[in-house]
Amino acid sequence: MSEEKKKKHVPPPRPKNDSLKADPHPGTHVGRLIAVVSGKGGVGKSSVTAMSAVWARRQGYQTAILDADVTGPSMPRMFGLSYADLRADEEGNMHPAETVTGIKVMSMNLMMKQEDAPVIWRGPVISGVLKQFWSEVVWGNVDYMFVDMPPGTGDVPLTVFQSLPVDGIIVVTTPQDLVSMIVGKAVGMARLMNVPILGMIENMSYVTCPHCGEPIYLFGQGRAEAIAEREGVPLIARIPMDPALTAACDNGQAEYAECAFLDGLADILPPLS
Ligand code: ADP
Protein backbone atom coordinates (compact mmCIF):
# COMPACT_ATOMS: atom_id res chain seq x y z
CA MET A 1 0.00 0.00 0.00
CA SER A 2 1.31 3.48 -0.86
CA GLU A 3 2.69 5.86 1.78
CA GLU A 4 -0.18 8.24 1.07
CA LYS A 5 -2.84 5.60 1.79
CA LYS A 6 -1.07 4.52 4.97
CA LYS A 7 -1.12 8.07 6.33
CA LYS A 8 -4.80 8.55 5.49
CA HIS A 9 -5.85 5.55 7.62
CA VAL A 10 -7.14 6.88 10.93
CA PRO A 11 -8.67 4.20 13.19
CA PRO A 12 -12.05 5.17 14.65
CA PRO A 13 -12.21 5.95 18.38
CA ARG A 14 -12.80 3.27 20.98
CA PRO A 15 -16.52 2.27 21.30
CA LYS A 16 -18.61 3.97 23.96
CA ASN A 17 -20.54 0.89 25.19
CA ASP A 18 -18.31 -0.19 28.07
CA SER A 19 -20.92 -2.03 30.17
CA LEU A 20 -19.20 -5.43 29.90
CA LYS A 21 -15.70 -4.12 30.44
CA ALA A 22 -13.64 -5.69 33.22
CA ASP A 23 -11.68 -3.26 35.40
CA PRO A 24 -7.93 -3.72 35.58
CA HIS A 25 -6.17 -4.19 38.91
CA PRO A 26 -5.50 -0.79 40.58
CA GLY A 27 -1.80 -1.49 40.10
CA THR A 28 -2.19 -1.77 36.34
CA HIS A 29 -1.75 1.16 33.94
CA VAL A 30 -1.85 0.15 30.30
CA GLY A 31 -1.42 2.80 27.60
CA ARG A 32 -2.61 0.87 24.55
CA LEU A 33 -3.97 -2.63 24.17
CA ILE A 34 -3.47 -4.27 20.79
CA ALA A 35 -4.99 -7.66 19.94
CA VAL A 36 -3.27 -9.85 17.34
CA VAL A 37 -5.79 -12.05 15.52
CA SER A 38 -5.93 -14.58 12.70
CA GLY A 39 -8.70 -16.38 10.90
CA LYS A 40 -7.17 -19.80 11.58
CA GLY A 41 -4.28 -21.42 13.46
CA GLY A 42 -0.74 -21.97 12.25
CA VAL A 43 -0.32 -18.73 10.30
CA GLY A 44 2.24 -17.35 12.76
CA LYS A 45 -0.05 -15.19 14.90
CA SER A 46 1.84 -16.01 18.12
CA SER A 47 5.21 -15.42 16.47
CA VAL A 48 4.00 -12.05 15.19
CA THR A 49 2.65 -11.16 18.67
CA ALA A 50 5.99 -12.06 20.25
CA MET A 51 8.02 -10.19 17.64
CA SER A 52 5.74 -7.12 17.86
CA ALA A 53 6.41 -6.99 21.59
CA VAL A 54 10.14 -7.41 20.95
CA TRP A 55 9.99 -4.62 18.37
CA ALA A 56 8.12 -2.28 20.76
CA ARG A 57 10.54 -3.05 23.59
CA ARG A 58 13.48 -2.23 21.32
CA GLN A 59 11.88 1.17 20.66
CA GLY A 60 12.10 1.75 24.41
CA TYR A 61 8.44 1.14 25.32
CA GLN A 62 7.28 -0.68 28.45
CA THR A 63 5.79 -3.74 26.81
CA ALA A 64 3.63 -6.68 27.85
CA ILE A 65 1.98 -9.74 26.35
CA LEU A 66 -1.30 -11.20 27.57
CA ASP A 67 -1.50 -14.73 26.16
CA ALA A 68 -5.23 -15.18 25.49
CA ASP A 69 -4.61 -18.42 23.62
CA VAL A 70 -5.48 -20.28 26.83
CA THR A 71 -5.68 -23.78 25.35
CA GLY A 72 -2.69 -23.35 23.02
CA PRO A 73 -0.39 -20.97 24.90
CA SER A 74 3.00 -20.46 23.26
CA MET A 75 4.39 -17.25 24.75
CA PRO A 76 6.38 -18.84 27.63
CA ARG A 77 8.08 -21.20 25.19
CA MET A 78 8.99 -18.34 22.84
CA PHE A 79 10.68 -16.36 25.62
CA GLY A 80 12.08 -19.27 27.63
CA LEU A 81 9.75 -18.62 30.59
CA SER A 82 8.19 -21.21 32.88
CA TYR A 83 6.16 -21.78 36.05
CA ALA A 84 9.12 -20.66 38.18
CA ASP A 85 9.07 -17.16 36.63
CA LEU A 86 5.60 -16.19 37.89
CA ARG A 87 5.66 -14.07 41.04
CA ALA A 88 3.21 -13.37 43.85
CA ASP A 89 3.69 -10.62 46.44
CA GLU A 90 3.08 -10.77 50.22
CA GLU A 91 -0.57 -9.81 49.70
CA GLY A 92 -1.10 -12.69 47.31
CA ASN A 93 -1.28 -10.53 44.18
CA MET A 94 0.00 -12.14 41.05
CA HIS A 95 2.65 -10.38 38.94
CA PRO A 96 3.50 -11.27 35.35
CA ALA A 97 6.71 -13.08 34.48
CA GLU A 98 9.42 -10.93 32.90
CA THR A 99 11.69 -11.75 30.00
CA VAL A 100 15.39 -10.89 29.93
CA THR A 101 14.74 -7.51 28.29
CA GLY A 102 11.77 -6.75 30.55
CA ILE A 103 8.73 -7.76 28.50
CA LYS A 104 5.95 -8.72 30.93
CA VAL A 105 4.13 -11.95 30.09
CA MET A 106 1.05 -13.65 31.51
CA SER A 107 0.03 -17.02 30.12
CA MET A 108 -1.86 -20.13 31.15
CA ASN A 109 1.32 -22.14 30.72
CA LEU A 110 3.05 -20.08 33.39
CA MET A 111 0.51 -21.53 35.81
CA MET A 112 1.18 -25.16 34.87
CA LYS A 113 4.13 -27.08 36.27
CA GLN A 114 4.00 -29.40 33.30
CA GLU A 115 4.28 -27.52 30.02
CA ASP A 116 2.37 -30.07 27.94
CA ALA A 117 -0.52 -30.64 30.37
CA PRO A 118 -3.73 -30.00 28.42
CA VAL A 119 -6.29 -27.38 29.42
CA ILE A 120 -9.65 -29.07 28.84
CA TRP A 121 -12.09 -26.39 29.85
CA ARG A 122 -15.32 -25.11 28.44
CA GLY A 123 -15.53 -21.63 26.93
CA PRO A 124 -16.98 -19.77 29.95
CA VAL A 125 -14.22 -21.08 32.24
CA ILE A 126 -11.54 -20.02 29.75
CA SER A 127 -13.18 -16.62 29.42
CA GLY A 128 -13.19 -16.28 33.23
CA VAL A 129 -9.47 -17.01 33.42
CA LEU A 130 -8.82 -14.44 30.76
CA LYS A 131 -10.71 -11.77 32.65
CA GLN A 132 -8.62 -12.67 35.71
CA PHE A 133 -5.42 -12.23 33.71
CA TRP A 134 -6.60 -8.69 33.07
CA SER A 135 -8.28 -7.83 36.39
CA GLU A 136 -6.24 -9.66 39.00
CA VAL A 137 -2.70 -9.54 37.67
CA VAL A 138 -0.66 -6.51 38.71
CA TRP A 139 0.79 -5.42 35.39
CA GLY A 140 2.32 -2.14 36.61
CA ASN A 141 3.05 0.55 34.00
CA VAL A 142 2.78 -0.71 30.44
CA ASP A 143 2.88 1.42 27.27
CA TYR A 144 1.85 -1.27 24.78
CA MET A 145 0.20 -4.56 25.72
CA PHE A 146 -0.18 -7.13 22.95
CA VAL A 147 -2.87 -9.81 23.28
CA ASP A 148 -2.22 -13.12 21.53
CA MET A 149 -5.75 -14.12 20.61
CA PRO A 150 -6.87 -17.66 19.93
CA PRO A 151 -7.50 -18.17 16.21
CA GLY A 152 -10.95 -17.70 14.74
CA THR A 153 -14.08 -15.93 15.90
CA GLY A 154 -15.19 -18.01 18.89
CA ASP A 155 -16.03 -17.50 22.54
CA VAL A 156 -12.64 -16.27 23.76
CA PRO A 157 -12.06 -13.58 21.11
CA LEU A 158 -15.59 -12.41 21.89
CA THR A 159 -14.72 -12.17 25.61
CA VAL A 160 -11.57 -10.19 24.85
CA PHE A 161 -13.42 -7.72 22.64
CA GLN A 162 -16.23 -7.30 25.17
CA SER A 163 -14.24 -7.18 28.40
CA LEU A 164 -10.87 -5.66 27.60
CA PRO A 165 -10.37 -2.08 26.33
CA VAL A 166 -8.90 -3.14 22.99
CA ASP A 167 -7.54 -0.13 21.08
CA GLY A 168 -7.17 -2.01 17.83
CA ILE A 169 -6.37 -5.29 16.14
CA ILE A 170 -3.62 -6.48 13.85
CA VAL A 171 -4.68 -9.26 11.47
CA VAL A 172 -2.09 -11.91 10.58
CA THR A 173 -2.49 -13.88 7.38
CA THR A 174 -0.45 -16.04 5.05
CA PRO A 175 -0.60 -15.95 1.24
CA GLN A 176 -2.48 -19.27 1.20
CA ASP A 177 -4.92 -17.89 3.75
CA LEU A 178 -5.75 -14.91 1.59
CA VAL A 179 -7.53 -16.89 -1.10
CA SER A 180 -10.18 -17.89 1.39
CA MET A 181 -12.89 -15.89 3.08
CA ILE A 182 -11.28 -16.51 6.48
CA VAL A 183 -9.45 -13.20 6.73
CA GLY A 184 -12.75 -11.49 5.99
CA LYS A 185 -14.35 -13.27 8.97
CA ALA A 186 -11.70 -12.04 11.42
CA VAL A 187 -11.93 -8.51 10.05
CA GLY A 188 -15.74 -8.69 10.03
CA MET A 189 -15.85 -9.74 13.69
CA ALA A 190 -13.71 -6.79 14.73
CA ARG A 191 -15.92 -4.45 12.70
CA LEU A 192 -19.08 -5.83 14.33
CA MET A 193 -17.49 -5.31 17.75
CA ASN A 194 -16.48 -1.74 16.80
CA VAL A 195 -12.82 -2.49 17.32
CA PRO A 196 -10.50 -0.50 15.02
CA ILE A 197 -8.47 -2.56 12.55
CA LEU A 198 -4.95 -1.15 12.61
CA GLY A 199 -3.65 -3.19 9.70
CA MET A 200 -2.68 -6.54 8.23
CA ILE A 201 0.56 -8.49 8.31
CA GLU A 202 1.30 -11.12 5.70
CA ASN A 203 3.46 -13.80 7.29
CA MET A 204 5.42 -16.48 5.42
CA SER A 205 5.08 -14.13 2.48
CA TYR A 206 8.16 -15.32 0.56
CA VAL A 207 11.47 -17.12 0.93
CA THR A 208 14.78 -15.46 0.17
CA CYS A 209 16.93 -17.24 -2.41
CA PRO A 210 20.12 -18.35 -0.60
CA HIS A 211 22.15 -17.80 -3.78
CA CYS A 212 21.04 -14.43 -5.14
CA GLY A 213 19.02 -12.98 -2.24
CA GLU A 214 15.96 -12.37 -4.41
CA PRO A 215 12.52 -13.03 -2.84
CA ILE A 216 10.67 -16.07 -4.15
CA TYR A 217 6.90 -15.75 -3.80
CA LEU A 218 5.90 -19.40 -3.50
CA PHE A 219 2.19 -18.66 -3.31
CA GLY A 220 2.04 -15.65 -5.60
CA GLN A 221 2.62 -11.95 -5.10
CA GLY A 222 0.29 -9.02 -4.59
CA ARG A 223 -2.58 -10.80 -2.85
CA ALA A 224 -1.91 -9.16 0.49
CA GLU A 225 -2.09 -5.72 -1.10
CA ALA A 226 -5.35 -6.68 -2.81
CA ILE A 227 -7.00 -7.87 0.42
CA ALA A 228 -5.71 -4.89 2.41
CA GLU A 229 -7.11 -2.62 -0.29
CA ARG A 230 -10.44 -4.45 -0.28
CA GLU A 231 -10.73 -4.23 3.51
CA GLY A 232 -9.52 -0.63 3.53
CA VAL A 233 -6.68 -1.29 5.99
CA PRO A 234 -2.92 -0.73 5.73
CA LEU A 235 -0.55 -3.59 4.95
CA ILE A 236 1.89 -3.21 7.83
CA ALA A 237 4.50 -5.77 6.87
CA ARG A 238 5.40 -8.77 4.76
CA ILE A 239 7.42 -11.28 6.76
CA PRO A 240 9.56 -13.85 4.93
CA MET A 241 9.63 -17.51 5.82
CA ASP A 242 12.86 -17.68 7.78
CA PRO A 243 14.24 -20.77 9.52
CA ALA A 244 16.13 -18.46 11.92
CA LEU A 245 12.78 -17.10 13.11
CA THR A 246 11.39 -20.61 13.62
CA ALA A 247 14.47 -21.56 15.63
CA ALA A 248 14.35 -18.38 17.73
CA CYS A 249 10.62 -18.62 18.51
CA ASP A 250 10.62 -22.34 19.17
CA ASN A 251 13.69 -22.24 21.44
CA GLY A 252 12.94 -19.37 23.81
CA GLN A 253 15.14 -16.90 21.90
CA ALA A 254 12.47 -14.61 20.41
CA GLU A 255 14.09 -11.59 22.05
CA TYR A 256 17.30 -12.05 20.14
CA ALA A 257 15.71 -12.45 16.69
CA GLU A 258 15.79 -9.85 13.92
CA CYS A 259 12.55 -7.84 13.83
CA ALA A 260 13.21 -4.88 11.51
CA PHE A 261 10.56 -6.38 9.19
CA LEU A 262 8.04 -4.97 11.66
CA ASP A 263 9.18 -1.34 11.35
CA GLY A 264 5.80 -0.59 9.74
CA LEU A 265 4.31 -0.84 13.24
CA ALA A 266 5.63 2.66 13.86
CA ASP A 267 3.01 3.99 11.40
CA ILE A 268 -0.03 2.23 12.82
CA LEU A 269 0.38 1.81 16.59
CA PRO A 270 -1.98 4.28 18.28
CA PRO A 271 0.07 6.98 20.02
CA LEU A 272 0.26 6.94 23.80
CA SER A 273 -1.94 9.58 25.39
P1 ADP B 1 -0.15 -19.52 15.26
O1 ADP B 1 -0.03 -18.71 16.50
O2 ADP B 1 -0.85 -18.77 14.15
O3 ADP B 1 -0.76 -20.88 15.48
P2 ADP B 1 2.74 -19.79 15.43
O4 ADP B 1 3.21 -18.39 15.64
O5 ADP B 1 2.70 -20.71 16.61
O6 ADP B 1 1.32 -19.79 14.69
O7 ADP B 1 3.63 -20.40 14.26
C1 ADP B 1 3.53 -21.75 13.85
C2 ADP B 1 4.92 -22.26 13.50
O8 ADP B 1 5.45 -21.55 12.39
C3 ADP B 1 5.94 -22.08 14.63
O9 ADP B 1 6.80 -23.17 14.67
C4 ADP B 1 6.70 -20.81 14.24
O10 ADP B 1 8.02 -20.77 14.74
C5 ADP B 1 6.70 -20.93 12.72
N1 ADP B 1 6.74 -19.63 12.03
C6 ADP B 1 5.85 -18.61 12.14
N2 ADP B 1 6.18 -17.59 11.33
C7 ADP B 1 7.32 -17.97 10.68
C8 ADP B 1 8.18 -17.35 9.69
N3 ADP B 1 7.91 -16.14 9.19
N4 ADP B 1 9.26 -18.06 9.27
C9 ADP B 1 9.51 -19.28 9.76
N5 ADP B 1 8.76 -19.92 10.67
C10 ADP B 1 7.68 -19.28 11.14
CSV table of C-alpha atoms and ligand atoms in Angstrom, one decimal:
chain,number,residue,atom,x,y,z
A,1,MET,CA,0.0,0.0,0.0
A,2,SER,CA,1.3,3.5,-0.9
A,3,GLU,CA,2.7,5.9,1.8
A,4,GLU,CA,-0.2,8.2,1.1
A,5,LYS,CA,-2.8,5.6,1.8
A,6,LYS,CA,-1.1,4.5,5.0
A,7,LYS,CA,-1.1,8.1,6.3
A,8,LYS,CA,-4.8,8.6,5.5
A,9,HIS,CA,-5.8,5.6,7.6
A,10,VAL,CA,-7.1,6.9,10.9
A,11,PRO,CA,-8.7,4.2,13.2
A,12,PRO,CA,-12.1,5.2,14.7
A,13,PRO,CA,-12.2,6.0,18.4
A,14,ARG,CA,-12.8,3.3,21.0
A,15,PRO,CA,-16.5,2.3,21.3
A,16,LYS,CA,-18.6,4.0,24.0
A,17,ASN,CA,-20.5,0.9,25.2
A,18,ASP,CA,-18.3,-0.2,28.1
A,19,SER,CA,-20.9,-2.0,30.2
A,20,LEU,CA,-19.2,-5.4,29.9
A,21,LYS,CA,-15.7,-4.1,30.4
A,22,ALA,CA,-13.6,-5.7,33.2
A,23,ASP,CA,-11.7,-3.3,35.4
A,24,PRO,CA,-7.9,-3.7,35.6
A,25,HIS,CA,-6.2,-4.2,38.9
A,26,PRO,CA,-5.5,-0.8,40.6
A,27,GLY,CA,-1.8,-1.5,40.1
A,28,THR,CA,-2.2,-1.8,36.3
A,29,HIS,CA,-1.8,1.2,33.9
A,30,VAL,CA,-1.8,0.2,30.3
A,31,GLY,CA,-1.4,2.8,27.6
A,32,ARG,CA,-2.6,0.9,24.6
A,33,LEU,CA,-4.0,-2.6,24.2
A,34,ILE,CA,-3.5,-4.3,20.8
A,35,ALA,CA,-5.0,-7.7,19.9
A,36,VAL,CA,-3.3,-9.9,17.3
A,37,VAL,CA,-5.8,-12.1,15.5
A,38,SER,CA,-5.9,-14.6,12.7
A,39,GLY,CA,-8.7,-16.4,10.9
A,40,LYS,CA,-7.2,-19.8,11.6
A,41,GLY,CA,-4.3,-21.4,13.5
A,42,GLY,CA,-0.7,-22.0,12.2
A,43,VAL,CA,-0.3,-18.7,10.3
A,44,GLY,CA,2.2,-17.3,12.8
A,45,LYS,CA,-0.1,-15.2,14.9
A,46,SER,CA,1.8,-16.0,18.1
A,47,SER,CA,5.2,-15.4,16.5
A,48,VAL,CA,4.0,-12.0,15.2
A,49,THR,CA,2.7,-11.2,18.7
A,50,ALA,CA,6.0,-12.1,20.3
A,51,MET,CA,8.0,-10.2,17.6
A,52,SER,CA,5.7,-7.1,17.9
A,53,ALA,CA,6.4,-7.0,21.6
A,54,VAL,CA,10.1,-7.4,21.0
A,55,TRP,CA,10.0,-4.6,18.4
A,56,ALA,CA,8.1,-2.3,20.8
A,57,ARG,CA,10.5,-3.0,23.6
A,58,ARG,CA,13.5,-2.2,21.3
A,59,GLN,CA,11.9,1.2,20.7
A,60,GLY,CA,12.1,1.7,24.4
A,61,TYR,CA,8.4,1.1,25.3
A,62,GLN,CA,7.3,-0.7,28.4
A,63,THR,CA,5.8,-3.7,26.8
A,64,ALA,CA,3.6,-6.7,27.8
A,65,ILE,CA,2.0,-9.7,26.3
A,66,LEU,CA,-1.3,-11.2,27.6
A,67,ASP,CA,-1.5,-14.7,26.2
A,68,ALA,CA,-5.2,-15.2,25.5
A,69,ASP,CA,-4.6,-18.4,23.6
A,70,VAL,CA,-5.5,-20.3,26.8
A,71,THR,CA,-5.7,-23.8,25.4
A,72,GLY,CA,-2.7,-23.3,23.0
A,73,PRO,CA,-0.4,-21.0,24.9
A,74,SER,CA,3.0,-20.5,23.3
A,75,MET,CA,4.4,-17.3,24.7
A,76,PRO,CA,6.4,-18.8,27.6
A,77,ARG,CA,8.1,-21.2,25.2
A,78,MET,CA,9.0,-18.3,22.8
A,79,PHE,CA,10.7,-16.4,25.6
A,80,GLY,CA,12.1,-19.3,27.6
A,81,LEU,CA,9.8,-18.6,30.6
A,82,SER,CA,8.2,-21.2,32.9
A,83,TYR,CA,6.2,-21.8,36.0
A,84,ALA,CA,9.1,-20.7,38.2
A,85,ASP,CA,9.1,-17.2,36.6
A,86,LEU,CA,5.6,-16.2,37.9
A,87,ARG,CA,5.7,-14.1,41.0
A,88,ALA,CA,3.2,-13.4,43.9
A,89,ASP,CA,3.7,-10.6,46.4
A,90,GLU,CA,3.1,-10.8,50.2
A,91,GLU,CA,-0.6,-9.8,49.7
A,92,GLY,CA,-1.1,-12.7,47.3
A,93,ASN,CA,-1.3,-10.5,44.2
A,94,MET,CA,0.0,-12.1,41.0
A,95,HIS,CA,2.7,-10.4,38.9
A,96,PRO,CA,3.5,-11.3,35.3
A,97,ALA,CA,6.7,-13.1,34.5
A,98,GLU,CA,9.4,-10.9,32.9
A,99,THR,CA,11.7,-11.7,30.0
A,100,VAL,CA,15.4,-10.9,29.9
A,101,THR,CA,14.7,-7.5,28.3
A,102,GLY,CA,11.8,-6.8,30.5
A,103,ILE,CA,8.7,-7.8,28.5
A,104,LYS,CA,6.0,-8.7,30.9
A,105,VAL,CA,4.1,-11.9,30.1
A,106,MET,CA,1.0,-13.7,31.5
A,107,SER,CA,0.0,-17.0,30.1
A,108,MET,CA,-1.9,-20.1,31.1
A,109,ASN,CA,1.3,-22.1,30.7
A,110,LEU,CA,3.1,-20.1,33.4
A,111,MET,CA,0.5,-21.5,35.8
A,112,MET,CA,1.2,-25.2,34.9
A,113,LYS,CA,4.1,-27.1,36.3
A,114,GLN,CA,4.0,-29.4,33.3
A,115,GLU,CA,4.3,-27.5,30.0
A,116,ASP,CA,2.4,-30.1,27.9
A,117,ALA,CA,-0.5,-30.6,30.4
A,118,PRO,CA,-3.7,-30.0,28.4
A,119,VAL,CA,-6.3,-27.4,29.4
A,120,ILE,CA,-9.6,-29.1,28.8
A,121,TRP,CA,-12.1,-26.4,29.8
A,122,ARG,CA,-15.3,-25.1,28.4
A,123,GLY,CA,-15.5,-21.6,26.9
A,124,PRO,CA,-17.0,-19.8,29.9
A,125,VAL,CA,-14.2,-21.1,32.2
A,126,ILE,CA,-11.5,-20.0,29.8
A,127,SER,CA,-13.2,-16.6,29.4
A,128,GLY,CA,-13.2,-16.3,33.2
A,129,VAL,CA,-9.5,-17.0,33.4
A,130,LEU,CA,-8.8,-14.4,30.8
A,131,LYS,CA,-10.7,-11.8,32.7
A,132,GLN,CA,-8.6,-12.7,35.7
A,133,PHE,CA,-5.4,-12.2,33.7
A,134,TRP,CA,-6.6,-8.7,33.1
A,135,SER,CA,-8.3,-7.8,36.4
A,136,GLU,CA,-6.2,-9.7,39.0
A,137,VAL,CA,-2.7,-9.5,37.7
A,138,VAL,CA,-0.7,-6.5,38.7
A,139,TRP,CA,0.8,-5.4,35.4
A,140,GLY,CA,2.3,-2.1,36.6
A,141,ASN,CA,3.0,0.5,34.0
A,142,VAL,CA,2.8,-0.7,30.4
A,143,ASP,CA,2.9,1.4,27.3
A,144,TYR,CA,1.8,-1.3,24.8
A,145,MET,CA,0.2,-4.6,25.7
A,146,PHE,CA,-0.2,-7.1,22.9
A,147,VAL,CA,-2.9,-9.8,23.3
A,148,ASP,CA,-2.2,-13.1,21.5
A,149,MET,CA,-5.8,-14.1,20.6
A,150,PRO,CA,-6.9,-17.7,19.9
A,151,PRO,CA,-7.5,-18.2,16.2
A,152,GLY,CA,-11.0,-17.7,14.7
A,153,THR,CA,-14.1,-15.9,15.9
A,154,GLY,CA,-15.2,-18.0,18.9
A,155,ASP,CA,-16.0,-17.5,22.5
A,156,VAL,CA,-12.6,-16.3,23.8
A,157,PRO,CA,-12.1,-13.6,21.1
A,158,LEU,CA,-15.6,-12.4,21.9
A,159,THR,CA,-14.7,-12.2,25.6
A,160,VAL,CA,-11.6,-10.2,24.8
A,161,PHE,CA,-13.4,-7.7,22.6
A,162,GLN,CA,-16.2,-7.3,25.2
A,163,SER,CA,-14.2,-7.2,28.4
A,164,LEU,CA,-10.9,-5.7,27.6
A,165,PRO,CA,-10.4,-2.1,26.3
A,166,VAL,CA,-8.9,-3.1,23.0
A,167,ASP,CA,-7.5,-0.1,21.1
A,168,GLY,CA,-7.2,-2.0,17.8
A,169,ILE,CA,-6.4,-5.3,16.1
A,170,ILE,CA,-3.6,-6.5,13.9
A,171,VAL,CA,-4.7,-9.3,11.5
A,172,VAL,CA,-2.1,-11.9,10.6
A,173,THR,CA,-2.5,-13.9,7.4
A,174,THR,CA,-0.4,-16.0,5.1
A,175,PRO,CA,-0.6,-16.0,1.2
A,176,GLN,CA,-2.5,-19.3,1.2
A,177,ASP,CA,-4.9,-17.9,3.8
A,178,LEU,CA,-5.8,-14.9,1.6
A,179,VAL,CA,-7.5,-16.9,-1.1
A,180,SER,CA,-10.2,-17.9,1.4
A,181,MET,CA,-12.9,-15.9,3.1
A,182,ILE,CA,-11.3,-16.5,6.5
A,183,VAL,CA,-9.5,-13.2,6.7
A,184,GLY,CA,-12.8,-11.5,6.0
A,185,LYS,CA,-14.4,-13.3,9.0
A,186,ALA,CA,-11.7,-12.0,11.4
A,187,VAL,CA,-11.9,-8.5,10.1
A,188,GLY,CA,-15.7,-8.7,10.0
A,189,MET,CA,-15.8,-9.7,13.7
A,190,ALA,CA,-13.7,-6.8,14.7
A,191,ARG,CA,-15.9,-4.4,12.7
A,192,LEU,CA,-19.1,-5.8,14.3
A,193,MET,CA,-17.5,-5.3,17.7
A,194,ASN,CA,-16.5,-1.7,16.8
A,195,VAL,CA,-12.8,-2.5,17.3
A,196,PRO,CA,-10.5,-0.5,15.0
A,197,ILE,CA,-8.5,-2.6,12.5
A,198,LEU,CA,-5.0,-1.1,12.6
A,199,GLY,CA,-3.7,-3.2,9.7
A,200,MET,CA,-2.7,-6.5,8.2
A,201,ILE,CA,0.6,-8.5,8.3
A,202,GLU,CA,1.3,-11.1,5.7
A,203,ASN,CA,3.5,-13.8,7.3
A,204,MET,CA,5.4,-16.5,5.4
A,205,SER,CA,5.1,-14.1,2.5
A,206,TYR,CA,8.2,-15.3,0.6
A,207,VAL,CA,11.5,-17.1,0.9
A,208,THR,CA,14.8,-15.5,0.2
A,209,CYS,CA,16.9,-17.2,-2.4
A,210,PRO,CA,20.1,-18.4,-0.6
A,211,HIS,CA,22.1,-17.8,-3.8
A,212,CYS,CA,21.0,-14.4,-5.1
A,213,GLY,CA,19.0,-13.0,-2.2
A,214,GLU,CA,16.0,-12.4,-4.4
A,215,PRO,CA,12.5,-13.0,-2.8
A,216,ILE,CA,10.7,-16.1,-4.1
A,217,TYR,CA,6.9,-15.7,-3.8
A,218,LEU,CA,5.9,-19.4,-3.5
A,219,PHE,CA,2.2,-18.7,-3.3
A,220,GLY,CA,2.0,-15.6,-5.6
A,221,GLN,CA,2.6,-12.0,-5.1
A,222,GLY,CA,0.3,-9.0,-4.6
A,223,ARG,CA,-2.6,-10.8,-2.9
A,224,ALA,CA,-1.9,-9.2,0.5
A,225,GLU,CA,-2.1,-5.7,-1.1
A,226,ALA,CA,-5.4,-6.7,-2.8
A,227,ILE,CA,-7.0,-7.9,0.4
A,228,ALA,CA,-5.7,-4.9,2.4
A,229,GLU,CA,-7.1,-2.6,-0.3
A,230,ARG,CA,-10.4,-4.5,-0.3
A,231,GLU,CA,-10.7,-4.2,3.5
A,232,GLY,CA,-9.5,-0.6,3.5
A,233,VAL,CA,-6.7,-1.3,6.0
A,234,PRO,CA,-2.9,-0.7,5.7
A,235,LEU,CA,-0.5,-3.6,4.9
A,236,ILE,CA,1.9,-3.2,7.8
A,237,ALA,CA,4.5,-5.8,6.9
A,238,ARG,CA,5.4,-8.8,4.8
A,239,ILE,CA,7.4,-11.3,6.8
A,240,PRO,CA,9.6,-13.8,4.9
A,241,MET,CA,9.6,-17.5,5.8
A,242,ASP,CA,12.9,-17.7,7.8
A,243,PRO,CA,14.2,-20.8,9.5
A,244,ALA,CA,16.1,-18.5,11.9
A,245,LEU,CA,12.8,-17.1,13.1
A,246,THR,CA,11.4,-20.6,13.6
A,247,ALA,CA,14.5,-21.6,15.6
A,248,ALA,CA,14.3,-18.4,17.7
A,249,CYS,CA,10.6,-18.6,18.5
A,250,ASP,CA,10.6,-22.3,19.2
A,251,ASN,CA,13.7,-22.2,21.4
A,252,GLY,CA,12.9,-19.4,23.8
A,253,GLN,CA,15.1,-16.9,21.9
A,254,ALA,CA,12.5,-14.6,20.4
A,255,GLU,CA,14.1,-11.6,22.0
A,256,TYR,CA,17.3,-12.1,20.1
A,257,ALA,CA,15.7,-12.4,16.7
A,258,GLU,CA,15.8,-9.9,13.9
A,259,CYS,CA,12.5,-7.8,13.8
A,260,ALA,CA,13.2,-4.9,11.5
A,261,PHE,CA,10.6,-6.4,9.2
A,262,LEU,CA,8.0,-5.0,11.7
A,263,ASP,CA,9.2,-1.3,11.4
A,264,GLY,CA,5.8,-0.6,9.7
A,265,LEU,CA,4.3,-0.8,13.2
A,266,ALA,CA,5.6,2.7,13.9
A,267,ASP,CA,3.0,4.0,11.4
A,268,ILE,CA,0.0,2.2,12.8
A,269,LEU,CA,0.4,1.8,16.6
A,270,PRO,CA,-2.0,4.3,18.3
A,271,PRO,CA,0.1,7.0,20.0
A,272,LEU,CA,0.3,6.9,23.8
A,273,SER,CA,-1.9,9.6,25.4
B,1,ADP,P1,-0.2,-19.5,15.3
B,1,ADP,O1,0.0,-18.7,16.5
B,1,ADP,O2,-0.9,-18.8,14.1
B,1,ADP,O3,-0.8,-20.9,15.5
B,1,ADP,P2,2.7,-19.8,15.4
B,1,ADP,O4,3.2,-18.4,15.6
B,1,ADP,O5,2.7,-20.7,16.6
B,1,ADP,O6,1.3,-19.8,14.7
B,1,ADP,O7,3.6,-20.4,14.3
B,1,ADP,C1,3.5,-21.7,13.8
B,1,ADP,C2,4.9,-22.3,13.5
B,1,ADP,O8,5.5,-21.6,12.4
B,1,ADP,C3,5.9,-22.1,14.6
B,1,ADP,O9,6.8,-23.2,14.7
B,1,ADP,C4,6.7,-20.8,14.2
B,1,ADP,O10,8.0,-20.8,14.7
B,1,ADP,C5,6.7,-20.9,12.7
B,1,ADP,N1,6.7,-19.6,12.0
B,1,ADP,C6,5.9,-18.6,12.1
B,1,ADP,N2,6.2,-17.6,11.3
B,1,ADP,C7,7.3,-18.0,10.7
B,1,ADP,C8,8.2,-17.3,9.7
B,1,ADP,N3,7.9,-16.1,9.2
B,1,ADP,N4,9.3,-18.1,9.3
B,1,ADP,C9,9.5,-19.3,9.8
B,1,ADP,N5,8.8,-19.9,10.7
B,1,ADP,C10,7.7,-19.3,11.1
